[in-house]
PDB file of C-alpha atoms in Angstrom:
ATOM      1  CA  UNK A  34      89.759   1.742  60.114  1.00 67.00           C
ATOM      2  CA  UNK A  35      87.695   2.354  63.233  1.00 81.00           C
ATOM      3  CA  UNK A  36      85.269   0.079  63.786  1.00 91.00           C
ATOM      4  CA  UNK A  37      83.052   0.771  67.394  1.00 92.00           C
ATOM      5  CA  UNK A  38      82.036  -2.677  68.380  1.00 93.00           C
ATOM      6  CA  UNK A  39      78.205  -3.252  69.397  1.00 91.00           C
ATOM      7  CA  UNK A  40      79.681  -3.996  73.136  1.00 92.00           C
ATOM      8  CA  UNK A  41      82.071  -1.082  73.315  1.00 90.00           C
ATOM      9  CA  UNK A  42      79.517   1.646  73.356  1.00 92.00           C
ATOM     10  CA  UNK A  43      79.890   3.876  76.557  1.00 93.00           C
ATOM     11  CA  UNK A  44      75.999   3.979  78.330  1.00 95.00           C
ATOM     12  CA  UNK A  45      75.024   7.248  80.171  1.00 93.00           C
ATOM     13  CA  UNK A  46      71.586   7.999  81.827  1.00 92.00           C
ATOM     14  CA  UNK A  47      69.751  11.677  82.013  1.00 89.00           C
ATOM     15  CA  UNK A  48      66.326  12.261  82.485  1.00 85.00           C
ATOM     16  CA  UNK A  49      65.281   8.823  82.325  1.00 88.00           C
ATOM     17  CA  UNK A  50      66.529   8.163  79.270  1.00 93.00           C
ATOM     18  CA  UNK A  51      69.607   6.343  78.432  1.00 95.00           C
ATOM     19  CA  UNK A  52      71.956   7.223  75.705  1.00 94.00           C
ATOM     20  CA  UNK A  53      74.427   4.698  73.910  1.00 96.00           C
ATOM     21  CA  UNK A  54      77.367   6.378  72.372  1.00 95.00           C
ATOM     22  CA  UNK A  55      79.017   5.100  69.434  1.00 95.00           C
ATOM     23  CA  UNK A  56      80.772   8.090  67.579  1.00 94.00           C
ATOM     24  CA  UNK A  57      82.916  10.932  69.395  1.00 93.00           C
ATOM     25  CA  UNK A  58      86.098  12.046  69.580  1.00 93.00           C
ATOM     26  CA  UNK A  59      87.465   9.194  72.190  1.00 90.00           C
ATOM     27  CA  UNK A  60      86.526   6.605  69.597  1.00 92.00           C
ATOM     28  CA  UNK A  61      88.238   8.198  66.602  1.00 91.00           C
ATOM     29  CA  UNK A  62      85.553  10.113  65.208  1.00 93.00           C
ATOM     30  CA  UNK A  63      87.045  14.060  64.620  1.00 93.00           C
ATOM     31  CA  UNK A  64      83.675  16.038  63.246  1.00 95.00           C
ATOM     32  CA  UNK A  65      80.544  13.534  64.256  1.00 96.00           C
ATOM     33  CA  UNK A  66      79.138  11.789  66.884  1.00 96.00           C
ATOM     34  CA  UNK A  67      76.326   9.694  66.688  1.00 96.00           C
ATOM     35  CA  UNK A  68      74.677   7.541  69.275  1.00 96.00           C
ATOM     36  CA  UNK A  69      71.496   5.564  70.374  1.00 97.00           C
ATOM     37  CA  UNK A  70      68.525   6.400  72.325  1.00 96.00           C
ATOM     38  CA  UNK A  71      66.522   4.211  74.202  1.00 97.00           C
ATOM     39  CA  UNK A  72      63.245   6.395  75.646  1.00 97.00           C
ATOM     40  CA  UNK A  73      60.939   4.400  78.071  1.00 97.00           C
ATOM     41  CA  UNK A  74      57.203   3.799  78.646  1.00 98.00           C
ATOM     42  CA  UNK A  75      55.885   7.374  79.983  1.00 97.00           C
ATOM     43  CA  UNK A  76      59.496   9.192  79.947  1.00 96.00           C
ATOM     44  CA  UNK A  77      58.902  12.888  79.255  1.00 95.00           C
ATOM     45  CA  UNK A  78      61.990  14.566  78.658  1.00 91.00           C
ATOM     46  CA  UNK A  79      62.761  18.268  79.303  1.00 91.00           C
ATOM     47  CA  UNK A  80      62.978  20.906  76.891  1.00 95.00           C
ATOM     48  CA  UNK A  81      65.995  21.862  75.900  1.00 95.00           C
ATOM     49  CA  UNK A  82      68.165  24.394  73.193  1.00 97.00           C
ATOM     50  CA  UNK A  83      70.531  22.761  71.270  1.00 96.00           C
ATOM     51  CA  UNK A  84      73.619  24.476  69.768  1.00 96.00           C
ATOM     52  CA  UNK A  85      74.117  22.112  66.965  1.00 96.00           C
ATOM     53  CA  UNK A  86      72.615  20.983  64.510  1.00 97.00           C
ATOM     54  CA  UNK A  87      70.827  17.096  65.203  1.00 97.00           C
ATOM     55  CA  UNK A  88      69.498  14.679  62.814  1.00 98.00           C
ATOM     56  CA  UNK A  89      67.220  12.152  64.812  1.00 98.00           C
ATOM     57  CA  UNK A  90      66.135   8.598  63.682  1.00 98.00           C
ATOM     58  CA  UNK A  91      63.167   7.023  65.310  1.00 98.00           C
ATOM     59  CA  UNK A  92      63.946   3.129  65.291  1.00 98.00           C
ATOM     60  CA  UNK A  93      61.441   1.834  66.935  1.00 98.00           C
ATOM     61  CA  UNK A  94      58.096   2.978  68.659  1.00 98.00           C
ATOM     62  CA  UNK A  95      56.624   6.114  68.665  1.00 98.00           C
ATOM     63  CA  UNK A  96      56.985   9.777  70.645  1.00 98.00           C
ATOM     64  CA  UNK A  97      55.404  12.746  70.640  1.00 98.00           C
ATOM     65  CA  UNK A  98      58.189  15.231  70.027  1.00 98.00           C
ATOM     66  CA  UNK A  99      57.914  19.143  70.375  1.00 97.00           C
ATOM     67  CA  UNK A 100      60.461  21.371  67.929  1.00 96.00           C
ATOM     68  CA  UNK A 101      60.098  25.257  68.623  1.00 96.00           C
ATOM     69  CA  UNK A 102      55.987  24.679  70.363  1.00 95.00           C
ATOM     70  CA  UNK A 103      54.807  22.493  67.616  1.00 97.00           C
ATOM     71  CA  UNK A 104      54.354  18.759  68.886  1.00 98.00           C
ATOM     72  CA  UNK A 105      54.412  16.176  66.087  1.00 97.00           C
ATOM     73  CA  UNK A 106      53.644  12.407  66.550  1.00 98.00           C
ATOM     74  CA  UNK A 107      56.396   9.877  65.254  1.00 98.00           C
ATOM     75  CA  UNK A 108      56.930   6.961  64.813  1.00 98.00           C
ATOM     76  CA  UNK A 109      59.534   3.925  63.604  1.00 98.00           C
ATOM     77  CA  UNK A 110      61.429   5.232  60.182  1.00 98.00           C
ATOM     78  CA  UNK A 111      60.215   8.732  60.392  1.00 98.00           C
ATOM     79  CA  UNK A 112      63.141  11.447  60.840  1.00 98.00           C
ATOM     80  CA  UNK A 113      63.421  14.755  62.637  1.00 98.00           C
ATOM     81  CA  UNK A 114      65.963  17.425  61.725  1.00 98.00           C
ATOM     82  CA  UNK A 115      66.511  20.025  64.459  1.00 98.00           C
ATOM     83  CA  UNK A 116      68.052  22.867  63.684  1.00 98.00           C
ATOM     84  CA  UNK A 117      70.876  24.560  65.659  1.00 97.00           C
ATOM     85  CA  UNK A 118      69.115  26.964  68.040  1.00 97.00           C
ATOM     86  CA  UNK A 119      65.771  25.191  68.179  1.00 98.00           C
ATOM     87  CA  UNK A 120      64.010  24.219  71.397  1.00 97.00           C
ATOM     88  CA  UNK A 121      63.499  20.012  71.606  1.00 95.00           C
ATOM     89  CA  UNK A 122      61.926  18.077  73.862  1.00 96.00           C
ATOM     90  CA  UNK A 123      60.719  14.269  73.539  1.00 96.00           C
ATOM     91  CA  UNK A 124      57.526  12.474  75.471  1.00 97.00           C
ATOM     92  CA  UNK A 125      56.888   8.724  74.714  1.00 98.00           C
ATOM     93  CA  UNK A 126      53.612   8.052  75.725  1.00 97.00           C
ATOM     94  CA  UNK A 127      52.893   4.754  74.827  1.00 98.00           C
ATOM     95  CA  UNK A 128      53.640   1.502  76.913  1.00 97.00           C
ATOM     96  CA  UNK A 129      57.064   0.120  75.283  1.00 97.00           C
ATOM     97  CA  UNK A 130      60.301   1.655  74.879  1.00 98.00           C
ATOM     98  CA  UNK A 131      61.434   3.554  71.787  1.00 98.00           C
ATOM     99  CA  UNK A 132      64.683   3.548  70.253  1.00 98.00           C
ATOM    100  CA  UNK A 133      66.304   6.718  68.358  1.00 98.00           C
ATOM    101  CA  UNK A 134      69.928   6.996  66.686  1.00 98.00           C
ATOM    102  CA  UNK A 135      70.729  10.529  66.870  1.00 97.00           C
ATOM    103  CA  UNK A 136      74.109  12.140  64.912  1.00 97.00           C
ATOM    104  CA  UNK A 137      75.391  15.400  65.626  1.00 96.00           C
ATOM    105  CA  UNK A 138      78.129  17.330  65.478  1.00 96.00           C
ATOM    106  CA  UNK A 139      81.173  17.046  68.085  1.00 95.00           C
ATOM    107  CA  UNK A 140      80.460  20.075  70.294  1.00 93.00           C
ATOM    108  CA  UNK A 141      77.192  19.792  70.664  1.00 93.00           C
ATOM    109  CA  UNK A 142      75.791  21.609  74.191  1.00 93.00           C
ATOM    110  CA  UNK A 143      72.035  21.939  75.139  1.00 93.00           C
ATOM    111  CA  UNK A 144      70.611  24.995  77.259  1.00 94.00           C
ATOM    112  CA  UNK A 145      67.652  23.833  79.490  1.00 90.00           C
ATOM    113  CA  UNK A 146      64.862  25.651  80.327  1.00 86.00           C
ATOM    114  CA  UNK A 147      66.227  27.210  83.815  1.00 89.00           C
ATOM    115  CA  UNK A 148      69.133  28.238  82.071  1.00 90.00           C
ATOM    116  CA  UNK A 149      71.844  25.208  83.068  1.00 90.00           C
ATOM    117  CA  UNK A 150      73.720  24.431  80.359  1.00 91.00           C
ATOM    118  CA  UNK A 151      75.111  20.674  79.486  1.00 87.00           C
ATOM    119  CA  UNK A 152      78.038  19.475  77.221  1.00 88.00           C
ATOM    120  CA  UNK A 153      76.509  15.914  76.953  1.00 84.00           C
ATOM    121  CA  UNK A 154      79.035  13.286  76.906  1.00 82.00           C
ATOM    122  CA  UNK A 155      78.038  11.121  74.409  1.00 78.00           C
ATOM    123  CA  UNK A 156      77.937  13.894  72.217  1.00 81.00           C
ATOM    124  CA  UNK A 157      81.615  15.863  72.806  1.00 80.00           C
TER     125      UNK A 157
END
């Protein structure tokens, strides 16, 4: 049984955000990966195209996130489901860090606005 210890998740930083990773293919998982998000005061992410399909958890806090132009408010226990294709980008705008858990499937690349694409880590 693989069990991913609190401590052995693997920490990576983009766009002032950093990203925990839990579940992926180098700890055992073969169709998944799931991992947390921790989103400081006043970090606006970029917008970005996803190629999979993402399932995101708010935690804790609250962001103002934009699917395809339309910019919802959410906050702690809501969930967002973006859909394989769809543009996503996150702002918090508040004064305290938020915390997501995001799952996705292995594979999982994101196309940013200038046309760079990125095979995040946590999430291949």
């Amino acid at each position: 049984m693989p069990v991913v210890r609190s401590s052995a998740g693997t920490t990576h930083e983009i766009h002032g955000t950093r990203f925990v990773s839990y579940a992926n293919p180098r700890t055992g998982s073969k169709e998944l990966c799931a991992w947390r998000g921790e989103i400081p005061a006043g970090t606006k992410a970029p917008a970005h195209t996803v190629s999979r399909e993402e399932v995101f958890h708010l935690l804790a806090g609250e962001l103002l996130i934009t699917l395809d132009g339309r910019t919802e408010r959410v906050t702690a226990g809501d969930t967002v489901i973006i859909n394989a294709g769809a543009t996503f980008a996150v702002e918090n705008p508040t004064d305290r860090t938020a915390t997501s858990w995001v799952t996705t499937s292995v594979g999982l690349t994101a196309e940013m606005a200038d046309g760079t694409r990125i095979a995040p880590p946590w999430a291949n």
